[in-house]
Coordinates of C-alpha atoms and ligand atoms in Angstrom, one line a residue:
Chain A
M140 CA 126.8 94.0 100.2
N141 CA 124.0 94.3 97.6
G142 CA 122.0 97.4 97.9
Y143 CA 124.4 99.3 100.1
F144 CA 126.5 102.4 99.8
G145 CA 129.3 101.5 102.2
S146 CA 127.4 100.6 105.3
Y147 CA 124.3 102.6 104.3
G148 CA 121.1 101.5 102.5
G149 CA 119.5 98.1 102.6
Q150 CA 115.9 96.9 102.5
F151 CA 114.4 97.4 105.9
V152 CA 110.8 96.8 104.9
P153 CA 108.1 94.3 105.9
E154 CA 108.8 90.9 104.3
T155 CA 105.8 91.3 102.1
L156 CA 107.6 93.9 99.9
I157 CA 110.8 91.9 99.4
K158 CA 109.7 90.0 96.3
T159 CA 108.5 93.2 94.7
L160 CA 111.7 95.0 95.4
R161 CA 113.6 92.1 93.8
E162 CA 111.3 92.4 90.7
L163 CA 111.8 96.1 90.7
E164 CA 115.6 95.8 90.8
D165 CA 115.5 93.2 88.0
A166 CA 113.2 95.3 85.9
F167 CA 115.3 98.4 86.4
F168 CA 118.4 96.7 85.2
R169 CA 116.6 95.4 82.2
F170 CA 115.0 98.9 81.6
K171 CA 118.5 100.5 81.6
K172 CA 119.7 98.2 78.9
D173 CA 116.6 98.4 76.8
K174 CA 117.3 100.7 73.9
I175 CA 113.6 101.4 73.1
A176 CA 112.8 102.2 76.7
K177 CA 115.8 104.5 76.9
K178 CA 114.9 106.3 73.7
E179 CA 111.3 106.8 74.9
F180 CA 112.5 108.3 78.1
E181 CA 115.0 110.6 76.4
D182 CA 112.3 111.7 74.0
Y183 CA 109.9 112.6 76.8
L184 CA 112.6 114.5 78.6
K185 CA 113.4 116.5 75.6
N186 CA 110.1 117.2 73.9
Y187 CA 107.7 117.0 76.8
A188 CA 109.6 118.1 79.8
G189 CA 111.8 120.6 78.1
R190 CA 115.3 119.3 78.6
E191 CA 118.0 120.3 78.4
T192 CA 117.6 122.9 81.0
P193 CA 119.9 126.0 80.8
L194 CA 123.0 126.5 82.9
Y195 CA 122.5 130.2 83.4
Y196 CA 125.3 132.6 84.3
A197 CA 123.7 134.8 87.0
K198 CA 125.6 138.0 86.4
N199 CA 123.7 140.2 88.8
L200 CA 124.0 137.7 91.6
S201 CA 127.6 137.1 90.8
D202 CA 128.3 140.9 91.0
Y203 CA 126.5 141.0 94.3
V204 CA 128.5 138.2 95.9
G205 CA 131.8 138.9 94.2
F206 CA 132.4 135.5 92.4
K207 CA 130.9 133.6 89.5
V208 CA 127.6 131.8 90.1
Y209 CA 125.9 129.7 87.6
L210 CA 122.3 128.4 88.1
K211 CA 121.2 125.0 86.8
R212 CA 117.7 125.8 85.9
E213 CA 115.6 122.9 86.9
D214 CA 113.0 125.4 87.8
L215 CA 112.4 125.7 84.1
L216 CA 111.6 122.0 83.7
H217 CA 107.9 121.3 83.0
T218 CA 105.9 121.4 86.3
G219 CA 108.6 123.6 87.8
A220 CA 111.1 121.3 89.5
H221 CA 113.6 118.5 88.9
K222 CA 111.0 116.0 90.2
L223 CA 109.7 115.3 86.7
N224 CA 112.9 113.6 85.6
N225 CA 112.3 110.9 88.1
T226 CA 108.6 110.6 87.7
L227 CA 108.7 110.2 83.9
G228 CA 111.4 107.6 84.3
Q229 CA 109.7 105.6 87.0
I230 CA 106.3 105.6 85.3
L231 CA 107.9 104.3 82.2
L232 CA 109.5 101.7 84.4
A233 CA 106.2 100.9 86.0
K234 CA 104.6 100.3 82.6
F235 CA 107.6 98.2 81.7
M236 CA 106.7 96.0 84.7
G237 CA 103.0 95.9 83.8
K238 CA 101.7 97.9 86.8
N239 CA 98.7 100.1 86.3
R240 CA 98.5 102.1 89.5
I241 CA 100.9 104.6 91.0
V242 CA 101.1 105.7 94.6
A243 CA 103.4 108.5 95.7
E244 CA 104.1 110.7 98.7
T245 CA 104.7 114.4 98.5
G246 CA 105.9 117.1 100.8
A247 CA 106.2 120.3 98.9
G248 CA 103.7 118.9 96.4
Q249 CA 106.3 119.1 93.5
H250 CA 106.8 115.4 93.5
G251 CA 103.0 114.9 93.7
V252 CA 102.5 117.3 90.8
A253 CA 105.2 115.6 88.7
T254 CA 103.7 112.2 89.5
A255 CA 100.2 113.3 88.6
T256 CA 101.6 114.8 85.4
A257 CA 103.4 111.8 84.2
S258 CA 100.4 109.6 85.3
A259 CA 98.1 111.7 83.2
L260 CA 100.5 111.6 80.3
L261 CA 100.9 107.8 80.4
G262 CA 97.5 106.8 81.5
M263 CA 98.1 105.6 85.0
E264 CA 95.8 105.7 88.0
C265 CA 97.5 108.0 90.5
V266 CA 97.1 108.3 94.3
V267 CA 99.2 110.8 96.2
Y268 CA 99.5 110.9 100.0
M269 CA 100.2 114.3 101.5
G270 CA 100.4 115.4 105.1
K271 CA 97.7 117.8 106.3
K272 CA 100.2 120.5 107.3
D273 CA 101.8 120.3 103.8
M274 CA 98.4 120.5 102.1
E275 CA 97.8 123.7 103.9
R276 CA 101.1 125.3 103.3
Q277 CA 101.5 124.1 99.7
E278 CA 97.9 124.5 98.6
P279 CA 98.5 125.6 95.0
N280 CA 100.1 122.2 94.3
V281 CA 97.2 120.4 95.8
K282 CA 94.9 122.1 93.3
R283 CA 97.3 121.2 90.4
M284 CA 97.4 117.6 91.4
K285 CA 93.6 117.4 91.5
L286 CA 93.3 119.1 88.1
L287 CA 95.8 116.5 86.7
G288 CA 93.5 113.7 87.9
A289 CA 95.3 112.5 90.9
N290 CA 93.5 111.3 94.0
V291 CA 95.1 113.3 96.8
I292 CA 94.7 111.7 100.2
K293 CA 95.2 113.8 103.3
V294 CA 97.3 112.3 106.0
E295 CA 96.3 113.4 109.5
K296 CA 98.6 111.2 111.6
G297 CA 102.0 111.7 113.2
S298 CA 103.9 114.8 112.0
M299 CA 101.3 115.4 109.1
T300 CA 104.3 116.2 106.9
L301 CA 106.4 114.3 104.4
K302 CA 107.4 111.5 106.9
S303 CA 103.7 110.6 107.5
A304 CA 102.9 110.7 103.8
I305 CA 105.7 108.2 103.2
N306 CA 104.3 106.0 106.0
E307 CA 100.9 105.9 104.3
A308 CA 102.2 105.4 100.8
L309 CA 104.2 102.4 102.2
R310 CA 101.1 101.0 103.8
D311 CA 99.1 101.4 100.6
W312 CA 101.9 99.7 98.7
V313 CA 102.0 96.7 101.0
K314 CA 98.3 96.2 100.4
N315 CA 98.3 96.7 96.6
V316 CA 101.7 95.4 95.8
K317 CA 100.6 93.3 92.9
T318 CA 99.1 96.1 90.8
T319 CA 100.9 99.1 92.2
H320 CA 104.2 100.8 91.8
Y321 CA 105.4 103.0 94.6
L322 CA 106.9 106.1 92.9
L323 CA 109.3 107.4 95.5
G324 CA 110.2 111.0 95.0
S325 CA 113.6 111.2 96.5
A326 CA 116.8 109.3 96.7
V327 CA 115.6 107.5 99.9
G328 CA 113.8 104.3 100.7
P329 CA 114.8 100.7 100.3
H330 CA 117.2 99.4 97.6
P331 CA 116.8 99.8 94.6
F332 CA 115.0 103.2 95.0
P333 CA 118.1 105.3 95.8
L334 CA 119.8 103.8 92.7
I335 CA 116.7 104.3 90.5
V336 CA 116.2 107.9 91.6
K337 CA 119.8 108.8 91.1
Y338 CA 119.8 107.2 87.6
F339 CA 116.8 109.3 86.5
Q340 CA 118.1 112.5 88.1
S341 CA 121.7 112.1 86.9
V342 CA 120.7 113.9 83.7
I343 CA 121.1 117.1 85.8
G344 CA 124.7 116.5 86.5
K345 CA 125.5 115.2 83.0
E346 CA 124.2 118.3 81.4
A347 CA 125.7 120.7 83.9
R348 CA 129.1 119.3 83.5
K349 CA 129.0 119.6 79.7
Q350 CA 127.5 123.1 79.9
I351 CA 130.0 124.5 82.3
L352 CA 132.9 123.1 80.2
N353 CA 131.3 124.8 77.1
Q354 CA 130.7 128.1 78.8
E355 CA 133.7 128.4 81.1
G356 CA 136.2 126.0 79.5
R357 CA 136.7 124.4 82.9
L358 CA 135.0 122.6 85.7
P359 CA 133.5 124.5 88.6
D360 CA 135.2 124.7 92.0
S361 CA 132.0 124.0 93.9
V362 CA 128.5 122.5 93.2
V363 CA 125.8 123.4 95.8
A364 CA 122.4 121.8 96.1
C365 CA 119.8 121.6 98.8
V366 CA 119.2 118.3 100.5
G367 CA 115.8 117.0 101.6
G368 CA 115.9 113.3 100.8
G369 CA 118.7 114.2 98.4
S370 CA 117.4 113.6 94.8
N371 CA 118.3 116.9 93.2
A372 CA 121.6 116.9 95.0
I373 CA 122.6 113.4 94.0
G374 CA 121.5 114.2 90.5
I375 CA 123.8 117.1 90.1
F376 CA 126.6 115.6 92.3
S377 CA 126.7 112.4 90.1
G378 CA 128.0 114.5 87.2
F379 CA 131.0 115.7 89.2
V380 CA 131.7 113.0 91.8
K381 CA 134.7 111.7 89.9
D382 CA 136.2 115.2 89.4
N383 CA 138.1 117.4 91.7
V384 CA 135.0 119.5 92.4
E385 CA 133.8 120.4 95.9
L386 CA 130.2 119.0 96.5
I387 CA 128.1 120.8 99.1
G388 CA 124.7 119.6 100.3
V389 CA 122.7 122.2 102.1
E390 CA 120.2 121.0 104.7
A391 CA 117.5 122.9 106.4
G392 CA 118.7 124.5 109.6
G393 CA 115.2 125.5 110.4
E394 CA 114.9 127.9 113.4
S395 CA 118.0 126.6 115.3
L396 CA 120.1 123.4 115.6
E397 CA 118.2 122.3 118.7
L398 CA 116.6 118.9 118.1
G399 CA 113.0 119.4 116.9
K400 CA 113.7 122.8 115.3
H401 CA 115.5 121.8 112.2
S402 CA 115.8 119.0 109.5
A403 CA 119.6 118.9 109.3
T404 CA 119.9 115.1 109.2
L405 CA 123.5 114.7 108.1
T406 CA 124.7 117.6 110.2
K407 CA 123.1 116.7 113.5
G408 CA 121.8 113.1 113.1
R409 CA 123.3 109.7 113.6
P410 CA 122.8 106.4 111.7
G411 CA 119.3 104.9 112.1
I412 CA 116.7 103.0 110.1
L413 CA 113.6 104.7 108.6
H414 CA 111.6 104.1 105.5
G415 CA 113.5 101.1 104.4
A416 CA 117.1 102.2 104.6
L417 CA 119.9 102.6 107.1
S418 CA 121.1 106.2 106.8
Y419 CA 121.7 109.2 109.0
L420 CA 118.5 110.0 110.9
L421 CA 117.3 112.6 113.4
Q422 CA 116.2 110.5 116.4
D423 CA 116.1 110.5 120.2
D424 CA 118.3 108.3 122.4
Y425 CA 115.9 105.4 122.1
G426 CA 115.6 105.3 118.3
Q427 CA 112.3 107.1 118.1
V428 CA 112.3 109.4 115.0
A429 CA 112.5 113.0 116.1
R430 CA 110.1 115.8 115.2
V431 CA 111.7 118.1 112.7
H432 CA 111.1 121.5 111.2
S433 CA 111.7 123.5 108.1
V434 CA 110.0 126.5 106.6
S435 CA 110.3 124.5 103.4
A436 CA 107.9 121.4 103.2
G437 CA 110.3 119.6 100.8
L438 CA 113.2 119.7 103.3
D439 CA 111.1 119.0 106.4
Y440 CA 112.1 115.4 106.8
P441 CA 114.1 113.5 109.5
G442 CA 115.9 111.1 107.1
V443 CA 118.2 111.4 104.1
G444 CA 119.1 109.1 101.2
P445 CA 121.8 106.5 102.1
E446 CA 124.2 107.6 99.4
H447 CA 124.5 111.0 101.0
S448 CA 125.4 109.3 104.3
Y449 CA 128.1 107.5 102.4
L450 CA 129.4 110.6 100.7
K451 CA 129.5 112.4 104.1
D452 CA 131.4 109.6 105.9
S453 CA 133.8 109.2 103.0
E454 CA 134.2 113.0 103.0
R455 CA 133.6 113.2 99.2
A456 CA 130.8 115.6 99.9
K457 CA 130.2 118.1 102.7
Y458 CA 126.9 119.0 104.3
D459 CA 126.1 122.2 106.0
V460 CA 123.0 124.1 107.0
C461 CA 121.0 127.2 105.9
F462 CA 118.5 128.5 108.4
D463 CA 114.9 129.4 107.6
G464 CA 115.7 133.2 107.7
E465 CA 118.7 132.8 105.5
A466 CA 116.7 130.7 102.9
I467 CA 114.1 133.5 102.8
E468 CA 116.8 136.0 102.2
G469 CA 118.0 133.8 99.3
F470 CA 114.5 133.6 98.0
K471 CA 114.2 137.4 98.0
V472 CA 117.6 138.2 96.7
L473 CA 117.3 135.9 93.7
S474 CA 113.9 137.3 92.9
R475 CA 115.1 140.9 93.0
L476 CA 118.4 140.5 91.4
E477 CA 117.7 137.9 88.7
G478 CA 114.0 137.9 88.2
I479 CA 113.9 134.3 89.3
I480 CA 111.6 133.2 92.1
P481 CA 113.1 130.1 93.5
A482 CA 111.4 127.3 95.5
L483 CA 112.0 127.6 99.2
E484 CA 113.8 124.3 99.0
S485 CA 116.2 125.7 96.4
S486 CA 116.4 128.9 98.3
H487 CA 118.4 127.1 100.9
A488 CA 121.2 126.5 98.4
V489 CA 121.0 130.1 97.3
G490 CA 121.0 131.4 100.9
Y491 CA 124.0 129.2 101.8
V492 CA 126.0 130.8 99.0
L493 CA 125.0 134.3 100.1
K494 CA 125.9 133.7 103.7
N495 CA 129.3 132.0 102.8
R496 CA 130.3 134.5 100.2
D497 CA 133.7 135.0 101.8
R498 CA 134.4 131.3 101.6
F499 CA 133.7 131.2 97.9
K500 CA 135.8 134.3 97.0
D501 CA 137.3 133.9 93.5
K502 CA 135.5 130.6 93.0
L503 CA 133.4 129.3 90.2
V504 CA 130.1 127.9 91.7
I505 CA 127.1 126.1 90.3
V506 CA 123.9 126.2 92.3
N507 CA 121.3 123.6 91.5
L508 CA 118.1 125.6 91.3
S509 CA 115.9 122.6 91.8
G510 CA 112.5 124.4 91.5
R511 CA 110.5 127.5 91.2
G512 CA 108.8 129.3 94.0
D513 CA 105.2 130.1 92.9
K514 CA 104.0 127.5 95.3
D515 CA 105.6 129.3 98.2
L516 CA 104.1 132.8 97.9
G517 CA 101.6 131.9 100.6
I518 CA 104.3 130.9 103.1
I519 CA 106.3 134.0 102.4
D520 CA 103.2 136.1 102.7
S521 CA 102.2 134.7 106.0
L522 CA 105.6 135.1 107.7
E523 CA 105.6 138.2 109.8
G524 CA 107.6 141.0 108.5
N525 CA 108.0 139.3 105.2
N526 CA 105.1 140.7 103.2
V527 CA 105.8 140.5 99.6
Chain B
M119 CA 96.9 71.4 119.6
C120 CA 96.5 74.8 118.1
K121 CA 98.4 77.6 119.9
L122 CA 96.9 80.9 120.7
G123 CA 99.1 84.0 121.1
I124 CA 98.1 87.5 122.1
Y125 CA 99.8 90.7 121.1
L126 CA 99.7 93.7 123.5
V127 CA 101.2 97.1 123.1
C128 CA 103.4 97.6 126.1
D129 CA 101.7 99.7 128.8
Y130 CA 98.7 100.4 126.7
P131 CA 96.3 101.8 127.7
N132 CA 98.3 102.3 130.9
R133 CA 100.6 100.2 133.1
E134 CA 97.9 98.8 135.4
K135 CA 95.5 97.7 132.6
F136 CA 98.3 96.3 130.6
L137 CA 99.6 94.2 133.5
E138 CA 96.0 93.1 134.3
A139 CA 95.7 91.9 130.7
V140 CA 98.9 89.9 131.1
R141 CA 97.4 88.2 134.2
V142 CA 94.2 87.4 132.3
C143 CA 96.4 85.8 129.6
E144 CA 98.2 83.8 132.3
D145 CA 94.9 82.7 133.8
F146 CA 93.5 81.5 130.5
K147 CA 96.8 79.7 129.7
I148 CA 97.4 81.7 126.5
D149 CA 100.3 79.9 124.8
F150 CA 102.5 83.0 124.1
L151 CA 102.5 86.7 124.4
E152 CA 104.0 89.3 122.1
I153 CA 104.8 92.6 123.8
G154 CA 104.9 95.5 121.3
F155 CA 107.6 98.1 122.0
P156 CA 106.1 101.2 120.3
F157 CA 107.9 103.0 117.4
S158 CA 107.2 106.4 116.1
D159 CA 106.7 105.2 112.5
P160 CA 105.0 101.8 112.6
V161 CA 104.5 101.2 108.9
A162 CA 103.5 97.5 109.2
D163 CA 100.6 98.4 111.6
G164 CA 97.1 99.6 110.9
D165 CA 95.3 102.4 112.8
A166 CA 94.5 100.5 116.1
I167 CA 98.0 99.6 116.9
E168 CA 99.5 102.8 115.6
Q169 CA 97.3 104.9 117.7
A170 CA 98.1 102.8 120.8
A171 CA 101.8 103.2 120.0
F172 CA 101.6 107.0 119.7
D173 CA 99.6 107.2 123.0
V174 CA 102.3 105.2 124.9
L175 CA 105.2 107.1 123.3
Q176 CA 103.9 110.4 124.8
R177 CA 104.7 109.2 128.3
E178 CA 107.3 106.4 128.0
N179 CA 110.5 105.2 126.5
T180 CA 112.5 102.0 126.1
N181 CA 113.7 102.0 129.7
D182 CA 110.0 101.8 130.8
F183 CA 109.3 99.0 128.2
V184 CA 112.3 97.0 129.5
D185 CA 111.1 97.4 133.1
R186 CA 107.6 96.3 132.2
L187 CA 108.9 93.3 130.2
K188 CA 110.5 92.0 133.4
E189 CA 107.3 92.4 135.3
V190 CA 105.5 90.5 132.5
R191 CA 108.1 87.8 132.7
A192 CA 107.4 87.4 136.5
I193 CA 103.6 87.1 135.8
F194 CA 103.5 85.1 132.6
S195 CA 104.8 81.5 132.6
K196 CA 104.7 80.6 128.9
K197 CA 106.7 81.9 125.9
L198 CA 107.3 85.6 125.7
Y199 CA 108.3 87.6 122.7
V200 CA 109.1 91.3 122.0
M201 CA 107.7 92.8 118.8
T202 CA 109.1 96.1 117.5
Y203 CA 110.8 97.9 114.6
A204 CA 114.4 97.9 113.5
N205 CA 115.3 101.3 114.7
V206 CA 114.0 100.7 118.3
V207 CA 116.7 98.1 118.4
F208 CA 119.4 99.7 116.2
G209 CA 119.0 103.3 117.4
Y210 CA 119.2 102.2 121.0
G211 CA 122.2 99.9 120.3
S212 CA 121.5 96.3 119.2
D213 CA 123.7 94.7 121.8
R214 CA 122.4 96.8 124.6
F215 CA 118.8 96.1 123.5
A216 CA 119.4 92.3 123.2
K217 CA 120.9 92.3 126.7
D218 CA 118.0 94.3 128.1
I219 CA 115.3 91.9 126.8
E220 CA 117.3 88.8 127.7
C221 CA 114.2 87.5 129.7
A222 CA 112.3 87.2 126.4
D223 CA 112.3 84.0 124.3
G224 CA 112.4 85.8 121.0
I225 CA 112.3 89.1 119.1
I226 CA 110.0 90.0 116.1
I227 CA 111.1 93.0 114.1
A228 CA 108.3 94.1 111.7
D229 CA 110.5 95.9 109.2
L230 CA 113.3 93.4 109.3
P231 CA 113.0 91.0 106.3
Y232 CA 115.0 87.8 106.1
V233 CA 117.6 89.4 103.7
E234 CA 118.6 92.0 106.4
S235 CA 118.4 89.7 109.4
K236 CA 122.0 88.7 109.7
R237 CA 123.3 91.7 111.6
F238 CA 120.5 91.4 114.2
K239 CA 120.7 87.7 114.7
K240 CA 124.1 87.7 116.3
P241 CA 123.5 90.0 119.2
F242 CA 120.2 88.4 120.1
E243 CA 121.4 84.9 119.9
K244 CA 124.2 85.8 122.2
Y245 CA 121.6 86.5 124.9
G246 CA 119.4 83.4 124.0
V247 CA 116.8 85.5 122.3
N248 CA 115.6 83.9 119.0
L249 CA 115.0 86.1 115.9
I250 CA 111.6 85.3 114.4
H251 CA 111.3 85.3 110.6
F252 CA 108.3 86.2 108.5
V253 CA 106.7 84.4 105.6
T254 CA 104.0 86.1 103.6
P255 CA 101.7 85.4 100.6
E256 CA 104.5 87.0 98.5
S257 CA 107.1 84.5 99.7
T258 CA 108.5 82.1 97.1
K259 CA 109.4 78.5 97.8
E260 CA 113.1 79.4 97.8
D261 CA 112.4 82.1 100.4
M262 CA 110.5 79.6 102.5
D263 CA 113.2 77.0 102.2
K264 CA 115.8 79.5 103.5
I265 CA 113.6 80.5 106.4
K266 CA 112.9 76.8 107.3
N267 CA 116.6 76.2 107.5
S268 CA 117.4 79.2 109.7
S269 CA 114.5 79.4 112.1
K270 CA 115.2 78.4 115.7
D271 CA 111.7 79.2 116.9
F272 CA 108.3 79.7 115.3
V273 CA 107.7 81.3 111.9
Y274 CA 105.4 84.3 111.7
F275 CA 103.1 83.8 108.7
V276 CA 101.6 87.1 107.7
S277 CA 98.2 86.1 106.4
M278 CA 97.7 89.0 103.9
R279 CA 99.3 91.7 101.9
G280 CA 98.5 94.6 104.2
T281 CA 98.9 96.0 107.7
T282 CA 97.7 94.7 111.0
G283 CA 93.9 95.0 111.5
G284 CA 92.7 93.7 108.2
R285 CA 90.4 90.7 107.7
L286 CA 91.5 87.1 107.3
V287 CA 90.8 85.5 104.0
L288 CA 92.0 81.9 103.7
D289 CA 92.2 81.7 100.0
D290 CA 93.9 78.9 98.0
E291 CA 97.2 80.8 97.6
L292 CA 97.5 81.2 101.3
K293 CA 96.5 77.6 102.1
S294 CA 99.0 76.2 99.6
K295 CA 101.8 78.4 101.0
L296 CA 101.0 77.4 104.5
E297 CA 101.1 73.8 103.5
Y298 CA 104.5 74.3 101.8
M299 CA 105.8 76.1 104.9
K300 CA 104.7 73.4 107.3
F301 CA 106.1 70.6 105.2
G302 CA 109.2 69.1 106.7
F303 CA 109.5 72.0 109.2
N304 CA 109.6 71.0 112.9
K305 CA 108.8 74.4 114.4
D306 CA 105.4 76.1 114.6
V307 CA 103.9 78.1 111.8
I308 CA 101.9 80.8 113.4
L309 CA 99.4 82.8 111.4
G310 CA 98.9 86.4 112.2
F311 CA 97.1 89.6 110.8
G312 CA 93.4 89.6 110.6
I313 CA 92.5 87.0 113.2
K314 CA 89.6 88.3 115.3
D315 CA 87.4 85.6 116.8
K316 CA 86.9 82.0 117.6
I317 CA 85.7 81.2 114.0
D318 CA 88.9 82.7 112.5
I319 CA 91.0 80.7 115.0
K320 CA 89.2 77.5 114.0
N321 CA 89.6 78.1 110.3
A322 CA 93.2 79.2 110.6
C323 CA 94.2 76.2 112.7
E324 CA 93.2 73.8 110.0
Y325 CA 96.3 75.1 108.1
S326 CA 98.6 76.4 110.8
D327 CA 100.0 75.5 114.2
G328 CA 98.5 78.5 115.8
V329 CA 97.5 82.1 115.6
V330 CA 98.3 85.4 117.1
I331 CA 95.7 88.1 117.7
G332 CA 96.8 91.7 117.8
S333 CA 94.5 94.6 116.8
E334 CA 91.4 93.0 118.1
A335 CA 93.0 92.3 121.5
V336 CA 94.3 95.9 121.7
R337 CA 90.9 97.3 120.8
N338 CA 89.1 95.2 123.5
L339 CA 91.7 96.2 126.1
N340 CA 91.0 99.8 125.4
N341 CA 87.2 99.1 125.6
N342 CA 87.5 97.4 129.0
S343 CA 86.2 94.2 127.5
F344 CA 89.5 92.3 127.5
Y345 CA 88.5 89.5 129.9
N346 CA 85.2 88.8 128.1
Y347 CA 87.0 88.9 124.8
I348 CA 89.7 86.3 125.8
E349 CA 87.0 84.2 127.3
S350 CA 85.1 84.3 124.0
L351 CA 88.0 82.8 122.2
F352 CA 87.7 79.4 123.9
Ligands
PLP69 C1 112.0 122.2 94.3 C2 112.5 121.2 95.3 N1 113.8 121.1 95.6 C3 114.2 120.2 96.4 C4 113.4 119.3 97.1 C5 113.9 118.3 98.1 O1 114.0 117.0 97.7 P1 115.3 116.4 97.2 O2 116.3 116.5 98.3 O3 115.0 115.0 97.0 O4 115.8 117.0 96.0 C6 112.0 119.4 96.8 C7 111.1 118.4 97.5 O5 109.9 118.6 97.5 C8 111.5 120.3 95.9 O6 110.2 120.4 95.6

């Protein structure tokens, strides 16, 4: 079926958005074929965003765990996370469609910053919805967005996190659909968003594959990435999905695997419909979306992109959890051993590798380091017994 | 003969007041009722209905809504519809949900556009519950033609780009789409979103077969002015 990955995906949105989703799909397919548009995108990635990002052999970390670990350094991308790949792409696409206003949601604030950045660069009006709780815990990114000229709107409803921010962005979009592009920040939402986000993030996987072949002369055994909505993971997975390479998505185990205390959608959820797509979902017996938790705002979300649901069911990728404490351990270990302060989201991938070091013995592993952790110093500071 | 429908959030502000409102609707011979089964993430709704939904969800679940629907059916003699979101149906089990609301005439799913409606149509039709489709100012002629051909009950015409609770503006685009939708279609075209008072109803009814009032009814129910409000509509 059109717009589905196996049985997952679709367009579960109010009827009002259907025509625009059709136009978006059509424009996206034309954009992909348009040589000038493609060239412009690649040019911005290289000269503005700083691609390609390094694939760094983390020698100290490798010595510490006892196997070879490479880090795909998306933290070195302009604005400090992989999110900019997608926002540059989608803003060029929005211009291509003649839209002049951008709305976006943000959790950790990285997508909001990347949206505000690309909007400033390309002259778009930019509105970012952000939950109250996230504005408090990711305050440095709120300041950055404002400086970049974005109108940051605080969402004080529902969970006051990423989920509520997406709700408000969708409501804004329904009202302003004629002038506005909704710049979704993860591989979630109605078709064609999961395809668009994967397309723009696939540069991570393409580069990583080439780089590991250059540096090691062979493909890795495993590729590990954190999964919130799943954009950095699908981006790096896409480079290896056709190879005999293990793909591991790491979800937020939060405090424990009791419903309400984690955001491990693929690990503990079941199929449901939220934010336009049928995918795994954390929900109660009646289909009400569950409260979730993660120390990391970017992973604190009850849903997940539909392609990940498909990769899970088809067993092409596996999904597992890293708990809050283990992620903080990853955050600290990487900082001390390599001089790299990772985002708390990315720290889940690092923490997962640390806690499973026996399982990876003698393996060659790539960890997607999706972002840097400057934004998280306040959280780390405020956690008891974790004074930096 | 312009129809008037009222939307109520199930058990809002509480069971007694909700059922009392249903009785008022019966007494005033309201043409149809839509009972909203609350969802945690109602993206098609504005503040008034969203707040009501959050309030009810703190105490109740689908089992309560189904029980109440049966009570409503016993009180209200005209057409009865359930309005909700896709995951309230899907996450509960579509077949089980359809069976549980068998006493309703139809189901309206706010985040289920025509393109995704197939999988839901079957279970509901098995229990004699019609799936209601939406038309909006964004709908093309081709969209409307498809919906005309597959609607077994009224069509819900969303008056605006936006969420519930906005203001009705009957501009030329809306009028011409309403006209196209009504042409050669033997079911009702019901206009919803932004209808508040007698004047809105009068204006809307020049171009549609009826209206449905949601946010304004919910607000009046919460303010203990429901009876006077309904009376003011005639
Ligand atoms: C650095 C970083 N990594 C990962 C994520 C999670 O999103 P996704 O799963 O879409 O990559 C975020 C989201 O805010 C982020 O900021």
